[in-house]
């Protein structure tokens, strides 16, 4: 392999350690490549000289017992490229993984599914104003179990009056885990965050829907997204565009973002803020109207307390923001659940039709 090609592989996360592991494959004439996307069972691999479509060799498929051992995004694979540049490359081997994120679904016949491989860093996003530490705890355990390092990203820092306090509170509950606070709106903390993503290291970004992952990704990628995020896929008269699922950030770090990862069920529903706002909640219970919005209503105990100086107006503002934030997160979760249910129905109907066709053939 030329030094130039090695350098280009390095930009995809290649290391000397991996080089050592590939001697046998190189001796067989195979090239090293990284899986940057998977689309309908076809891998898109990058061997440093460019992207191409690749499929698993029959031999590899037959000697692999678990589906989760087949190539997934982030895998390093040994490929044989066809002399005809238009035809597909063959994947002969999957290199040992340093980490793998699995989706283990109970009752699924295919067993665990590998969602991403060779991930160094699992970025766990939580809203800074209402971080769910128990959820973080579980996600951190999963990250460690996968072989990657967890890194907590507290988002929407602009919604909090006390960012250092919020960060300190999370750090105290999660000793030994890196925690940063960011606001994509103001740009605060973004530099610290990016410093945590080392060039050549691979990260995934996980978190509940609505926490600000897409906004953060777009901020990290800048205008580059439009240029790098799509892979042109040509073949057999079909012209489709596949989203590249492993992308390189401007600072040289790599980020995997696959649809399956986003659905990874690490995340439960947002928890109530009422516990941290006992005093305001107790006041709200005393309002004359049960559906009081504490804005203008007569007999509002919350407004009265502010007037009398027993409730800080800033605290009330903060409480309102958190409630709005939670309501938003819950709405997002409901929408997602509805979409998911519709999708399942559609699949069910398709399967039903297929079975009927089968029966009357
Ligand atoms: P995702 O579901 O995790 O990808 O979340 P999105 O990136 O779609 O963001 C959800 C909502 O949060 C959007 O309305 C964003 O405009 C908003 N948002 C994202 N980042 C920030 C931020 O730093 N501060 C505030 N206040 N809102 C944000
Ligand atoms: Zn009220």
PDB file of N, CA and C in Angstrom, residues 124-142 144 150-154 165-179 208 211 266-273 275-276 326 329:
ATOM      1  N   UNK A 124     -23.874  11.377  24.466  1.00  0.00           N
ATOM      2  CA  UNK A 124     -25.227  11.240  24.999  1.00  0.00           C
ATOM      3  C   UNK A 124     -25.799  12.627  25.249  1.00  0.00           C
ATOM      4  N   UNK A 125     -26.787  13.002  24.441  1.00  0.00           N
ATOM      5  CA  UNK A 125     -27.369  14.336  24.570  1.00  0.00           C
ATOM      6  C   UNK A 125     -28.571  14.320  25.502  1.00  0.00           C
ATOM      7  N   UNK A 126     -28.604  15.288  26.396  1.00  0.00           N
ATOM      8  CA  UNK A 126     -29.735  15.478  27.319  1.00  0.00           C
ATOM      9  C   UNK A 126     -29.960  16.983  27.413  1.00  0.00           C
ATOM     10  N   UNK A 127     -31.217  17.412  27.567  1.00  0.00           N
ATOM     11  CA  UNK A 127     -31.443  18.856  27.732  1.00  0.00           C
ATOM     12  C   UNK A 127     -30.875  19.334  29.063  1.00  0.00           C
ATOM     13  N   UNK A 128     -30.030  20.367  29.019  1.00  0.00           N
ATOM     14  CA  UNK A 128     -29.373  20.834  30.236  1.00  0.00           C
ATOM     15  C   UNK A 128     -30.376  21.256  31.311  1.00  0.00           C
ATOM     16  N   UNK A 129     -31.478  21.853  30.886  1.00  0.00           N
ATOM     17  CA  UNK A 129     -32.439  22.361  31.862  1.00  0.00           C
ATOM     18  C   UNK A 129     -33.137  21.228  32.617  1.00  0.00           C
ATOM     19  N   UNK A 130     -33.355  20.096  31.937  1.00  0.00           N
ATOM     20  CA  UNK A 130     -34.046  18.973  32.587  1.00  0.00           C
ATOM     21  C   UNK A 130     -33.372  17.643  32.254  1.00  0.00           C
ATOM     22  N   UNK A 131     -32.080  17.501  32.620  1.00  0.00           N
ATOM     23  CA  UNK A 131     -31.410  16.238  32.266  1.00  0.00           C
ATOM     24  C   UNK A 131     -32.015  15.087  33.067  1.00  0.00           C
ATOM     25  N   UNK A 132     -32.186  13.971  32.389  1.00  0.00           N
ATOM     26  CA  UNK A 132     -32.702  12.789  33.071  1.00  0.00           C
ATOM     27  C   UNK A 132     -31.506  11.919  33.430  1.00  0.00           C
ATOM     28  N   UNK A 133     -31.078  12.028  34.676  1.00  0.00           N
ATOM     29  CA  UNK A 133     -29.821  11.390  35.072  1.00  0.00           C
ATOM     30  C   UNK A 133     -29.944   9.872  35.098  1.00  0.00           C
ATOM     31  N   UNK A 134     -31.137   9.368  35.405  1.00  0.00           N
ATOM     32  CA  UNK A 134     -31.292   7.914  35.412  1.00  0.00           C
ATOM     33  C   UNK A 134     -31.170   7.345  34.005  1.00  0.00           C
ATOM     34  N   UNK A 135     -31.744   8.087  33.059  1.00  0.00           N
ATOM     35  CA  UNK A 135     -31.634   7.677  31.664  1.00  0.00           C
ATOM     36  C   UNK A 135     -30.170   7.715  31.235  1.00  0.00           C
ATOM     37  N   UNK A 136     -29.465   8.766  31.663  1.00  0.00           N
ATOM     38  CA  UNK A 136     -28.040   8.873  31.343  1.00  0.00           C
ATOM     39  C   UNK A 136     -27.269   7.698  31.937  1.00  0.00           C
ATOM     40  N   UNK A 137     -27.605   7.357  33.154  1.00  0.00           N
ATOM     41  CA  UNK A 137     -26.957   6.244  33.832  1.00  0.00           C
ATOM     42  C   UNK A 137     -27.042   4.963  33.004  1.00  0.00           C
ATOM     43  N   UNK A 138     -28.244   4.674  32.528  1.00  0.00           N
ATOM     44  CA  UNK A 138     -28.461   3.459  31.722  1.00  0.00           C
ATOM     45  C   UNK A 138     -27.679   3.540  30.419  1.00  0.00           C
ATOM     46  N   UNK A 139     -27.745   4.708  29.772  1.00  0.00           N
ATOM     47  CA  UNK A 139     -27.074   4.880  28.482  1.00  0.00           C
ATOM     48  C   UNK A 139     -25.559   4.775  28.646  1.00  0.00           C
ATOM     49  N   UNK A 140     -25.054   5.293  29.754  1.00  0.00           N
ATOM     50  CA  UNK A 140     -23.611   5.231  30.011  1.00  0.00           C
ATOM     51  C   UNK A 140     -23.180   3.768  30.171  1.00  0.00           C
ATOM     52  N   UNK A 141     -23.998   3.007  30.883  1.00  0.00           N
ATOM     53  CA  UNK A 141     -23.688   1.583  31.061  1.00  0.00           C
ATOM     54  C   UNK A 141     -23.662   0.882  29.704  1.00  0.00           C
ATOM     55  N   UNK A 142     -24.615   1.218  28.836  1.00  0.00           N
ATOM     56  CA  UNK A 142     -24.663   0.614  27.499  1.00  0.00           C
ATOM     57  C   UNK A 142     -23.455   1.004  26.662  1.00  0.00           C
ATOM     58  N   UNK A 144     -20.476   1.810  27.766  1.00  0.00           N
ATOM     59  CA  UNK A 144     -19.317   1.068  28.265  1.00  0.00           C
ATOM     60  C   UNK A 144     -19.374  -0.385  27.826  1.00  0.00           C
ATOM     61  N   UNK A 150     -18.389   6.889  27.059  1.00  0.00           N
ATOM     62  CA  UNK A 150     -19.518   7.816  27.052  1.00  0.00           C
ATOM     63  C   UNK A 150     -19.055   9.260  27.247  1.00  0.00           C
ATOM     64  N   UNK A 151     -19.799  10.198  26.690  1.00  0.00           N
ATOM     65  CA  UNK A 151     -19.472  11.626  26.775  1.00  0.00           C
ATOM     66  C   UNK A 151     -20.812  12.357  26.790  1.00  0.00           C
ATOM     67  N   UNK A 152     -21.101  13.025  27.899  1.00  0.00           N
ATOM     68  CA  UNK A 152     -22.424  13.635  28.052  1.00  0.00           C
ATOM     69  C   UNK A 152     -22.435  15.067  27.496  1.00  0.00           C
ATOM     70  N   UNK A 153     -23.430  15.341  26.662  1.00  0.00           N
ATOM     71  CA  UNK A 153     -23.576  16.665  26.071  1.00  0.00           C
ATOM     72  C   UNK A 153     -24.897  17.256  26.547  1.00  0.00           C
ATOM     73  N   UNK A 154     -24.828  18.289  27.351  1.00  0.00           N
ATOM     74  CA  UNK A 154     -26.054  18.933  27.836  1.00  0.00           C
ATOM     75  C   UNK A 154     -26.420  20.042  26.855  1.00  0.00           C
ATOM     76  N   UNK A 165     -23.819  25.491  37.405  1.00  0.00           N
ATOM     77  CA  UNK A 165     -24.489  24.731  38.455  1.00  0.00           C
ATOM     78  C   UNK A 165     -25.082  23.449  37.905  1.00  0.00           C
ATOM     79  N   UNK A 166     -25.727  23.545  36.734  1.00  0.00           N
ATOM     80  CA  UNK A 166     -26.356  22.368  36.128  1.00  0.00           C
ATOM     81  C   UNK A 166     -25.300  21.332  35.741  1.00  0.00           C
ATOM     82  N   UNK A 167     -24.187  21.817  35.178  1.00  0.00           N
ATOM     83  CA  UNK A 167     -23.108  20.902  34.774  1.00  0.00           C
ATOM     84  C   UNK A 167     -22.517  20.217  36.000  1.00  0.00           C
ATOM     85  N   UNK A 168     -22.281  21.014  37.045  1.00  0.00           N
ATOM     86  CA  UNK A 168     -21.687  20.464  38.268  1.00  0.00           C
ATOM     87  C   UNK A 168     -22.594  19.392  38.868  1.00  0.00           C
ATOM     88  N   UNK A 169     -23.906  19.648  38.824  1.00  0.00           N
ATOM     89  CA  UNK A 169     -24.854  18.688  39.395  1.00  0.00           C
ATOM     90  C   UNK A 169     -24.787  17.353  38.646  1.00  0.00           C
ATOM     91  N   UNK A 170     -24.698  17.419  37.316  1.00  0.00           N
ATOM     92  CA  UNK A 170     -24.636  16.179  36.529  1.00  0.00           C
ATOM     93  C   UNK A 170     -23.297  15.477  36.769  1.00  0.00           C
ATOM     94  N   UNK A 171     -22.215  16.269  36.802  1.00  0.00           N
ATOM     95  CA  UNK A 171     -20.884  15.673  37.051  1.00  0.00           C
ATOM     96  C   UNK A 171     -20.859  14.928  38.375  1.00  0.00           C
ATOM     97  N   UNK A 172     -21.501  15.525  39.362  1.00  0.00           N
ATOM     98  CA  UNK A 172     -21.496  14.926  40.686  1.00  0.00           C
ATOM     99  C   UNK A 172     -22.216  13.587  40.678  1.00  0.00           C
ATOM    100  N   UNK A 173     -23.287  13.507  39.883  1.00  0.00           N
ATOM    101  CA  UNK A 173     -24.072  12.267  39.828  1.00  0.00           C
ATOM    102  C   UNK A 173     -23.411  11.205  38.957  1.00  0.00           C
ATOM    103  N   UNK A 174     -22.529  11.649  38.033  1.00  0.00           N
ATOM    104  CA  UNK A 174     -21.912  10.706  37.094  1.00  0.00           C
ATOM    105  C   UNK A 174     -20.397  10.829  37.149  1.00  0.00           C
ATOM    106  N   UNK A 175     -19.793  10.420  38.248  1.00  0.00           N
ATOM    107  CA  UNK A 175     -18.342  10.602  38.372  1.00  0.00           C
ATOM    108  C   UNK A 175     -17.591   9.820  37.297  1.00  0.00           C
ATOM    109  N   UNK A 176     -16.533  10.416  36.792  1.00  0.00           N
ATOM    110  CA  UNK A 176     -15.700   9.726  35.819  1.00  0.00           C
ATOM    111  C   UNK A 176     -16.168   9.867  34.385  1.00  0.00           C
ATOM    112  N   UNK A 177     -17.253  10.608  34.157  1.00  0.00           N
ATOM    113  CA  UNK A 177     -17.755  10.784  32.787  1.00  0.00           C
ATOM    114  C   UNK A 177     -17.592  12.247  32.397  1.00  0.00           C
ATOM    115  N   UNK A 178     -17.112  12.494  31.182  1.00  0.00           N
ATOM    116  CA  UNK A 178     -16.971  13.869  30.713  1.00  0.00           C
ATOM    117  C   UNK A 178     -18.339  14.470  30.444  1.00  0.00           C
ATOM    118  N   UNK A 179     -18.498  15.726  30.841  1.00  0.00           N
ATOM    119  CA  UNK A 179     -19.773  16.423  30.642  1.00  0.00           C
ATOM    120  C   UNK A 179     -19.483  17.805  30.060  1.00  0.00           C
ATOM    121  N   UNK A 208     -32.741  11.659  23.304  1.00  0.00           N
ATOM    122  CA  UNK A 208     -34.176  11.638  23.040  1.00  0.00           C
ATOM    123  C   UNK A 208     -34.530  12.605  21.906  1.00  0.00           C
ATOM    124  N   UNK A 211     -34.083  16.836  21.509  1.00  0.00           N
ATOM    125  CA  UNK A 211     -33.028  17.334  22.388  1.00  0.00           C
ATOM    126  C   UNK A 211     -32.071  18.279  21.643  1.00  0.00           C
ATOM    127  N   UNK A 266     -32.870   3.630  23.975  1.00  0.00           N
ATOM    128  CA  UNK A 266     -32.219   3.871  25.261  1.00  0.00           C
ATOM    129  C   UNK A 266     -33.082   4.815  26.067  1.00  0.00           C
ATOM    130  N   UNK A 267     -34.032   5.408  25.387  1.00  0.00           N
ATOM    131  CA  UNK A 267     -34.629   6.617  25.925  1.00  0.00           C
ATOM    132  C   UNK A 267     -36.097   6.443  26.276  1.00  0.00           C
ATOM    133  N   UNK A 268     -36.419   6.703  27.511  1.00  0.00           N
ATOM    134  CA  UNK A 268     -37.801   6.660  27.941  1.00  0.00           C
ATOM    135  C   UNK A 268     -38.420   8.042  27.833  1.00  0.00           C
ATOM    136  N   UNK A 269     -39.623   8.216  28.345  1.00  0.00           N
ATOM    137  CA  UNK A 269     -40.283   9.515  28.296  1.00  0.00           C
ATOM    138  C   UNK A 269     -39.603  10.486  29.261  1.00  0.00           C
ATOM    139  N   UNK A 270     -39.706  11.744  28.947  1.00  0.00           N
ATOM    140  CA  UNK A 270     -39.111  12.760  29.816  1.00  0.00           C
ATOM    141  C   UNK A 270     -39.808  12.733  31.174  1.00  0.00           C
ATOM    142  N   UNK A 271     -39.020  12.978  32.218  1.00  0.00           N
ATOM    143  CA  UNK A 271     -39.627  12.933  33.544  1.00  0.00           C
ATOM    144  C   UNK A 271     -40.087  14.310  33.996  1.00  0.00           C
ATOM    145  N   UNK A 272     -40.916  14.307  34.979  1.00  0.00           N
ATOM    146  CA  UNK A 272     -41.526  15.550  35.441  1.00  0.00           C
ATOM    147  C   UNK A 272     -40.504  16.473  36.087  1.00  0.00           C
ATOM    148  N   UNK A 273     -40.707  17.767  35.858  1.00  0.00           N
ATOM    149  CA  UNK A 273     -39.834  18.754  36.510  1.00  0.00           C
ATOM    150  C   UNK A 273     -40.373  19.115  37.875  1.00  0.00           C
ATOM    151  N   UNK A 275     -40.617  17.768  40.646  1.00  0.00           N
ATOM    152  CA  UNK A 275     -39.814  17.454  41.828  1.00  0.00           C
ATOM    153  C   UNK A 275     -38.832  18.570  42.144  1.00  0.00           C
ATOM    154  N   UNK A 276     -38.251  19.193  41.102  1.00  0.00           N
ATOM    155  CA  UNK A 276     -37.270  20.246  41.341  1.00  0.00           C
ATOM    156  C   UNK A 276     -37.940  21.596  41.573  1.00  0.00           C
ATOM    157  N   UNK A 326     -40.633  20.562  28.296  1.00  0.00           N
ATOM    158  CA  UNK A 326     -41.108  19.192  28.501  1.00  0.00           C
ATOM    159  C   UNK A 326     -42.314  18.886  27.631  1.00  0.00           C
ATOM    160  N   UNK A 329     -41.046  18.175  24.267  1.00  0.00           N
ATOM    161  CA  UNK A 329     -40.423  16.854  24.134  1.00  0.00           C
ATOM    162  C   UNK A 329     -41.485  15.761  24.094  1.00  0.00           C
TER     163      UNK A 329
END
